[in-house]
One Martini backbone bead per residue (centre of mass of N, CA, C, O) as a GRO file, in nm:
protein
  331
    1MET     BB    1  -0.620  -1.603  -1.243
    2GLU     BB    2  -0.652  -1.777  -0.967
    3ARG     BB    3  -0.846  -1.754  -0.684
    4GLU     BB    4  -0.653  -1.913  -0.487
    5LEU     BB    5  -0.429  -1.691  -0.473
    6ALA     BB    6  -0.547  -1.508  -0.258
    7LEU     BB    7  -0.482  -1.692  -0.010
    8GLU     BB    8  -0.179  -1.713  -0.064
    9ILE     BB    9  -0.113  -1.409  -0.034
   10VAL     BB   10  -0.223  -1.366   0.260
   11ARG     BB   11  -0.013  -1.552   0.391
   12VAL     BB   12   0.222  -1.358   0.336
   13THR     BB   13   0.123  -1.103   0.491
   14GLU     BB   14   0.092  -1.237   0.764
   15LEU     BB   15   0.393  -1.302   0.812
   16GLY     BB   16   0.494  -1.015   0.789
   17ALA     BB   17   0.329  -0.904   1.027
   18LEU     BB   18   0.421  -1.095   1.253
   19SER     BB   19   0.726  -1.027   1.236
   20SER     BB   20   0.709  -0.708   1.272
   21ALA     BB   21   0.538  -0.693   1.543
   22ARG     BB   22   0.780  -0.752   1.738
   23TRP     BB   23   0.877  -0.425   1.679
   24ILE     BB   24   0.685  -0.272   1.838
   25GLY     BB   25   0.824   0.006   2.002
   26ARG     BB   26   1.165  -0.038   1.957
   27GLY     BB   27   1.313   0.178   1.751
   28ASP     BB   28   1.354  -0.037   1.485
   29LYS     BB   29   1.298  -0.011   1.155
   30ASN     BB   30   1.500  -0.209   1.020
   31ALA     BB   31   1.417  -0.465   1.172
   32ALA     BB   32   1.122  -0.463   1.087
   33ASP     BB   33   1.172  -0.475   0.780
   34ASP     BB   34   1.346  -0.732   0.778
   35ALA     BB   35   1.134  -0.923   0.894
   36ALA     BB   36   0.922  -0.889   0.670
   37THR     BB   37   1.099  -0.952   0.422
   38THR     BB   38   1.197  -1.236   0.500
   39ALA     BB   39   0.917  -1.366   0.527
   40ILE     BB   40   0.807  -1.308   0.241
   41ARG     BB   41   1.026  -1.443   0.075
   42SER     BB   42   0.988  -1.731   0.192
   43MET     BB   43   0.674  -1.759   0.133
   44PHE     BB   44   0.681  -1.738  -0.181
   45ASP     BB   45   0.788  -2.034  -0.237
   46SER     BB   46   0.470  -2.150  -0.202
   47VAL     BB   47   0.378  -1.996  -0.455
   48SER     BB   48   0.181  -2.032  -0.760
   49ILE     BB   49   0.421  -1.857  -0.925
   50ASP     BB   50   0.569  -1.636  -1.185
   51GLY     BB   51   0.739  -1.384  -1.045
   52THR     BB   52   0.788  -1.019  -1.074
   53VAL     BB   53   0.947  -0.758  -0.936
   54VAL     BB   54   0.843  -0.403  -0.965
   55ILE     BB   55   0.791  -0.361  -0.650
   56GLY     BB   56   1.028  -0.292  -0.387
   57GLU     BB   57   1.332  -0.245  -0.204
   58GLY     BB   58   1.489  -0.226  -0.481
   59GLU     BB   59   1.762  -0.266  -0.622
   60MET     BB   60   1.987  -0.516  -0.643
   61ASP     BB   61   2.231  -0.318  -0.523
   62GLU     BB   62   2.032  -0.220  -0.261
   63ALA     BB   63   1.896  -0.513  -0.211
   64PRO     BB   64   1.888  -0.834  -0.058
   65MET     BB   65   1.564  -0.823  -0.103
   66LEU     BB   66   1.307  -0.774  -0.301
   67TYR     BB   67   1.394  -0.687  -0.577
   68ILE     BB   68   1.398  -0.547  -0.866
   69GLY     BB   69   1.352  -0.843  -1.073
   70GLU     BB   70   1.271  -1.054  -0.896
   71ARG     BB   71   1.199  -1.388  -0.846
   72VAL     BB   72   0.884  -1.538  -0.756
   73GLY     BB   73   0.805  -1.837  -0.658
   74ASN     BB   74   0.759  -2.182  -0.794
   75ARG     BB   75   0.680  -2.171  -1.120
   76ASN     BB   76   0.361  -2.315  -1.103
   77GLY     BB   77   0.243  -2.057  -1.260
   78PRO     BB   78   0.165  -1.763  -1.336
   79SER     BB   79   0.258  -1.478  -1.495
   80VAL     BB   80   0.367  -1.205  -1.281
   81ASP     BB   81   0.323  -0.915  -1.119
   82VAL     BB   82   0.498  -0.754  -0.836
   83ALA     BB   83   0.381  -0.578  -0.547
   84VAL     BB   84   0.582  -0.474  -0.256
   85ASP     BB   85   0.521  -0.400   0.103
   86PRO     BB   86   0.622  -0.537   0.383
   87LEU     BB   87   0.641  -0.229   0.531
   88GLU     BB   88   0.407   0.005   0.579
   89GLY     BB   89   0.568   0.165   0.829
   90THR     BB   90   0.844   0.161   0.994
   91GLU     BB   91   0.815   0.402   1.195
   92VAL     BB   92   0.547   0.318   1.309
   93VAL     BB   93   0.649   0.065   1.448
   94ALA     BB   94   0.882   0.186   1.614
   95CYS     BB   95   0.652   0.393   1.761
   96GLY     BB   96   0.356   0.270   1.787
   97LEU     BB   97   0.161   0.332   1.558
   98HIS     BB   98  -0.046   0.392   1.285
   99ASN     BB   99  -0.093   0.218   0.968
  100ALA     BB  100   0.044  -0.057   0.951
  101GLN     BB  101   0.148  -0.272   0.668
  102SER     BB  102   0.110  -0.556   0.464
  103VAL     BB  103   0.180  -0.555   0.099
  104ILE     BB  104   0.008  -0.696  -0.198
  105ALA     BB  105   0.040  -0.715  -0.562
  106ILE     BB  106  -0.116  -0.879  -0.844
  107ALA     BB  107  -0.053  -0.922  -1.202
  108ASP     BB  108  -0.042  -0.932  -1.505
  109LYS     BB  109   0.194  -0.940  -1.714
  110GLY     BB  110   0.273  -0.595  -1.775
  111SER     BB  111   0.078  -0.408  -1.579
  112LEU     BB  112   0.279  -0.284  -1.385
  113LEU     BB  113   0.425  -0.015  -1.271
  114HIS     BB  114   0.754   0.112  -1.286
  115ALA     BB  115   0.820   0.276  -0.996
  116PRO     BB  116   0.971   0.522  -0.861
  117ASP     BB  117   1.119   0.649  -0.555
  118ILE     BB  118   0.889   0.890  -0.555
  119TYR     BB  119   0.686   1.135  -0.591
  120MET     BB  120   0.315   1.150  -0.594
  121GLU     BB  121   0.044   1.270  -0.729
  122LYS     BB  122  -0.300   1.245  -0.590
  123LEU     BB  123  -0.626   1.094  -0.696
  124ALA     BB  124  -0.894   0.962  -0.501
  125CYS     BB  125  -1.178   0.736  -0.562
  126GLY     BB  126  -1.481   0.619  -0.612
  127PRO     BB  127  -1.720   0.490  -0.822
  128GLU     BB  128  -1.894   0.756  -0.854
  129LEU     BB  129  -1.616   0.926  -0.958
  130ALA     BB  130  -1.514   0.754  -1.166
  131GLY     BB  131  -1.410   0.925  -1.462
  132LYS     BB  132  -1.494   1.250  -1.352
  133LEU     BB  133  -1.200   1.332  -1.295
  134SER     BB  134  -0.904   1.563  -1.259
  135LEU     BB  135  -0.570   1.629  -1.195
  136ASP     BB  136  -0.562   1.899  -1.374
  137ASP     BB  137  -0.736   2.019  -1.178
  138PRO     BB  138  -0.817   2.216  -0.957
  139ALA     BB  139  -0.926   2.168  -0.643
  140GLU     BB  140  -1.185   2.339  -0.665
  141VAL     BB  141  -1.301   2.185  -0.911
  142THR     BB  142  -1.308   1.903  -0.790
  143LEU     BB  143  -1.508   1.972  -0.563
  144ARG     BB  144  -1.743   2.063  -0.739
  145LYS     BB  145  -1.777   1.804  -0.896
  146ALA     BB  146  -1.821   1.613  -0.656
  147GLY     BB  147  -2.076   1.754  -0.552
  148MET     BB  148  -2.254   1.723  -0.807
  149ILE     BB  149  -2.237   1.409  -0.839
  150THR     BB  150  -2.325   1.340  -0.527
  151GLY     BB  151  -2.514   1.574  -0.398
  152LYS     BB  152  -2.313   1.753  -0.234
  153ALA     BB  153  -2.211   1.958  -0.025
  154LEU     BB  154  -1.913   2.080   0.061
  155SER     BB  155  -1.971   2.036   0.375
  156GLU     BB  156  -2.008   1.704   0.309
  157LEU     BB  157  -1.728   1.667   0.233
  158THR     BB  158  -1.449   1.424   0.239
  159VAL     BB  159  -1.097   1.475   0.294
  160MET     BB  160  -0.797   1.305   0.254
  161VAL     BB  161  -0.479   1.378   0.432
  162LEU     BB  162  -0.160   1.417   0.469
  163ASP     BB  163   0.030   1.531   0.746
  164ARG     BB  164   0.200   1.781   0.577
  165LYS     BB  165   0.380   2.053   0.488
  166ARG     BB  166   0.332   2.020   0.171
  167HIS     BB  167  -0.005   2.056   0.239
  168GLU     BB  168  -0.081   2.348   0.322
  169GLY     BB  169  -0.212   2.458   0.063
  170LEU     BB  170  -0.434   2.246   0.032
  171ILE     BB  171  -0.565   2.282   0.310
  172SER     BB  172  -0.643   2.577   0.265
  173ILE     BB  173  -0.840   2.520   0.031
  174LEU     BB  174  -1.027   2.329   0.188
  175ARG     BB  175  -1.109   2.530   0.405
  176GLU     BB  176  -1.227   2.746   0.214
  177ALA     BB  177  -1.450   2.540   0.099
  178GLY     BB  178  -1.567   2.362   0.364
  179VAL     BB  179  -1.452   2.096   0.406
  180ARG     BB  180  -1.378   1.798   0.520
  181ILE     BB  181  -1.091   1.696   0.720
  182LYS     BB  182  -0.877   1.402   0.707
  183LEU     BB  183  -0.609   1.345   0.899
  184ILE     BB  184  -0.298   1.172   0.843
  185ASN     BB  185   0.017   1.047   0.946
  186HIS     BB  186  -0.026   0.760   0.808
  187GLY     BB  187  -0.093   0.575   0.523
  188ASP     BB  188  -0.118   0.597   0.194
  189VAL     BB  189  -0.273   0.346   0.105
  190ALA     BB  190  -0.513   0.355   0.304
  191GLY     BB  191  -0.609   0.639   0.226
  192ALA     BB  192  -0.689   0.580  -0.069
  193ILE     BB  193  -0.885   0.343  -0.011
  194ALA     BB  194  -1.101   0.496   0.162
  195ALA     BB  195  -1.247   0.633  -0.094
  196ALA     BB  196  -1.376   0.317  -0.182
  197LEU     BB  197  -1.517   0.225   0.056
  198PRO     BB  198  -1.840   0.145   0.130
  199ASP     BB  199  -1.810   0.242   0.462
  200SER     BB  200  -1.705   0.518   0.394
  201ASP     BB  201  -1.660   0.888   0.454
  202VAL     BB  202  -1.474   0.911   0.205
  203ASP     BB  203  -1.435   1.085  -0.108
  204LEU     BB  204  -1.126   1.189  -0.093
  205TYR     BB  205  -0.784   1.173  -0.214
  206MET     BB  206  -0.513   1.402  -0.139
  207GLY     BB  207  -0.192   1.442  -0.274
  208SER     BB  208   0.129   1.328  -0.163
  209GLY     BB  209   0.342   1.039  -0.241
  210GLY     BB  210   0.442   0.747  -0.306
  211ALA     BB  211   0.465   0.575  -0.600
  212PRO     BB  212   0.449   0.278  -0.511
  213GLU     BB  213   0.194   0.328  -0.336
  214GLY     BB  214   0.017   0.413  -0.575
  215VAL     BB  215   0.009   0.135  -0.714
  216LEU     BB  216  -0.109  -0.024  -0.479
  217ALA     BB  217  -0.368   0.146  -0.458
  218ALA     BB  218  -0.465   0.100  -0.750
  219ALA     BB  219  -0.512  -0.201  -0.716
  220ALA     BB  220  -0.735  -0.174  -0.505
  221LEU     BB  221  -0.925   0.018  -0.671
  222ARG     BB  222  -0.976  -0.181  -0.897
  223CYS     BB  223  -1.133  -0.382  -0.703
  224LEU     BB  224  -1.347  -0.135  -0.613
  225GLY     BB  225  -1.406   0.076  -0.864
  226GLY     BB  226  -1.206   0.287  -0.854
  227GLU     BB  227  -0.966   0.573  -0.842
  228LEU     BB  228  -0.625   0.656  -0.961
  229GLN     BB  229  -0.437   0.945  -0.997
  230GLY     BB  230  -0.111   1.034  -1.140
  231ARG     BB  231   0.199   1.232  -1.064
  232LEU     BB  232   0.510   1.279  -1.111
  233LEU     BB  233   0.782   1.424  -0.875
  234PRO     BB  234   1.061   1.518  -0.972
  235GLU     BB  235   1.381   1.589  -0.802
  236GLY     BB  236   1.584   1.650  -1.016
  237PRO     BB  237   1.806   1.482  -1.222
  238PHE     BB  238   1.806   1.201  -1.089
  239GLU     BB  239   1.496   1.147  -1.091
  240MET     BB  240   1.463   1.191  -1.391
  241GLN     BB  241   1.649   0.958  -1.476
  242ARG     BB  242   1.483   0.734  -1.345
  243CYS     BB  243   1.239   0.766  -1.524
  244LEU     BB  244   1.381   0.714  -1.796
  245GLN     BB  245   1.488   0.425  -1.723
  246MET     BB  246   1.165   0.332  -1.685
  247GLY     BB  247   1.006   0.472  -1.942
  248LEU     BB  248   0.944   0.782  -1.832
  249ASP     BB  249   0.935   1.047  -2.059
  250ASN     BB  250   0.659   1.188  -1.905
  251PRO     BB  251   0.611   1.274  -1.582
  252ALA     BB  252   0.378   1.506  -1.614
  253ARG     BB  253   0.178   1.307  -1.673
  254VAL     BB  254  -0.112   1.149  -1.639
  255LEU     BB  255  -0.189   0.866  -1.456
  256SER     BB  256  -0.359   0.592  -1.504
  257MET     BB  257  -0.487   0.293  -1.432
  258GLU     BB  258  -0.370   0.156  -1.683
  259ASP     BB  259  -0.077   0.246  -1.631
  260MET     BB  260  -0.055   0.102  -1.335
  261VAL     BB  261  -0.265  -0.189  -1.377
  262GLY     BB  262  -0.424  -0.211  -1.614
  263THR     BB  263  -0.700  -0.449  -1.740
  264GLY     BB  264  -0.675  -0.685  -1.573
  265ASP     BB  265  -0.609  -0.880  -1.330
  266VAL     BB  266  -0.633  -0.832  -0.963
  267ILE     BB  267  -0.446  -0.871  -0.655
  268PHE     BB  268  -0.520  -0.781  -0.309
  269ALA     BB  269  -0.313  -0.758  -0.005
  270ALA     BB  270  -0.365  -0.709   0.359
  271THR     BB  271  -0.190  -0.665   0.678
  272GLY     BB  272  -0.202  -0.574   0.992
  273VAL     BB  273   0.015  -0.436   1.237
  274THR     BB  274  -0.125  -0.172   1.288
  275SER     BB  275  -0.375   0.009   1.353
  276GLY     BB  276  -0.629   0.148   1.124
  277GLU     BB  277  -0.858   0.241   0.893
  278PHE     BB  278  -0.927  -0.100   0.807
  279LEU     BB  279  -0.714  -0.236   1.014
  280SER     BB  280  -0.603  -0.447   1.236
  281GLY     BB  281  -0.371  -0.545   1.443
  282VAL     BB  282  -0.156  -0.724   1.599
  283ARG     BB  283  -0.240  -0.992   1.841
  284PHE     BB  284  -0.116  -1.116   2.125
  285ILE     BB  285  -0.177  -1.455   2.266
  286GLY     BB  286   0.025  -1.500   2.459
  287LYS     BB  287   0.288  -1.727   2.351
  288GLU     BB  288   0.130  -1.898   2.090
  289ARG     BB  289  -0.059  -1.654   1.989
  290ALA     BB  290  -0.221  -1.481   1.702
  291GLU     BB  291  -0.381  -1.193   1.562
  292THR     BB  292  -0.528  -1.126   1.240
  293HIS     BB  293  -0.591  -0.866   0.984
  294SER     BB  294  -0.746  -0.891   0.661
  295VAL     BB  295  -0.733  -0.816   0.304
  296ILE     BB  296  -0.912  -0.935   0.004
  297MET     BB  297  -0.880  -0.867  -0.352
  298ARG     BB  298  -1.064  -0.872  -0.677
  299ALA     BB  299  -1.130  -0.751  -0.986
  300GLN     BB  300  -1.314  -0.965  -1.125
  301SER     BB  301  -1.529  -0.974  -0.861
  302ARG     BB  302  -1.528  -0.741  -0.633
  303THR     BB  303  -1.436  -0.880  -0.378
  304ILE     BB  304  -1.450  -0.848  -0.016
  305ARG     BB  305  -1.216  -0.980   0.223
  306TYR     BB  306  -1.224  -1.053   0.565
  307ILE     BB  307  -0.954  -1.173   0.781
  308ARG     BB  308  -0.956  -1.379   1.070
  309SER     BB  309  -0.665  -1.487   1.251
  310ILE     BB  310  -0.534  -1.775   1.428
  311HIS     BB  311  -0.207  -1.829   1.542
  312PHE     BB  312   0.045  -2.080   1.565
  313LEU     BB  313   0.365  -1.997   1.634
  314PRO     BB  314   0.543  -2.265   1.649
  315GLY     BB  315   0.459  -2.319   1.326
  316LYS     BB  316   0.640  -2.062   1.276
  317GLU     BB  317   0.888  -1.857   1.113
  318ILE     BB  318   0.977  -1.653   1.386
  319PRO     BB  319   1.182  -1.440   1.494
  320ALA     BB  320   1.341  -1.341   1.753
  321VAL     BB  321   1.382  -1.082   1.981
  322THR     BB  322   1.720  -0.905   1.984
  323PRO     BB  323   1.801  -0.622   2.112
  324ALA     BB  324   2.111  -0.505   2.140
  325ARG     BB  325   2.078  -0.244   2.303
  326ALA     BB  326   1.904  -0.356   2.531
  327ASN     BB  327   2.097  -0.579   2.626
  328ALA     BB  328   2.340  -0.395   2.691
  329ALA     BB  329   2.196  -0.220   2.918
  330PHE     BB  330   2.162  -0.507   3.111
  331MET     BB  331   2.474  -0.616   3.152
   0.00000   0.00000   0.00000
């Protein structure tokens, strides 16, 4: 893949973030998601790739746009797999909370895992620990290994975990071990990435979250030299059947980085919608301008670029916000 694609992809996430940011705090997660999805789909038309969506908004009969299997790009570039979450954190935006972002990863065709929309157990770490831990180990063993490798006492390790009821047992183990716990309310992708950022104080990301988000995070960690291991957690016959339909005949096995993102080049881009772990959110400046903060990474170079952009809004196709319920209340 050409390195110029990196800037083309970040232009797509910027428009997705700008469009969905109009809906921050308005209580309408579907409208926010639709705004981001519509913007990203239209912007993809200008990108020089022949892309196929392997992680998107759903199957063709479930999603009106950016469905799994859809072709994106202007067909004048390399054939690539595309993983996209137009708005990671729809409820976050609706409620005006933290850690919402627009995210895209592209990789050589056939590289990205076609992941069903179910839970995935995850273990993420940075370059120092990559290849030296195992998701098959109990959490206590993982902590001891991480401490020995990094030269840190357990009390000096920091583990990030999504604050969910399903993680009560894991959190209890972490408390008993004496490590620092950094709980986050939202942002599964950003949480996993935090374990590999050079200036982060997070050593490990543990717990379960969405499988598609796991693949997106693995793409970013591939660019950072870190690692994410995953294990699908199908609940019931229907989810098991979904795994089988996608060629995942043994969901219980640990998925490696190679399983999720291949071994070739990967480009990852994200733009903050609301401020979070490593990106600031969209800030509107008067009526005609807005500021965005993005990150763009590439596996081949391992370069991390943070981009601050000031956009002239009249030159962009961003739909105006017309909340029907709000308008009706004041008529």
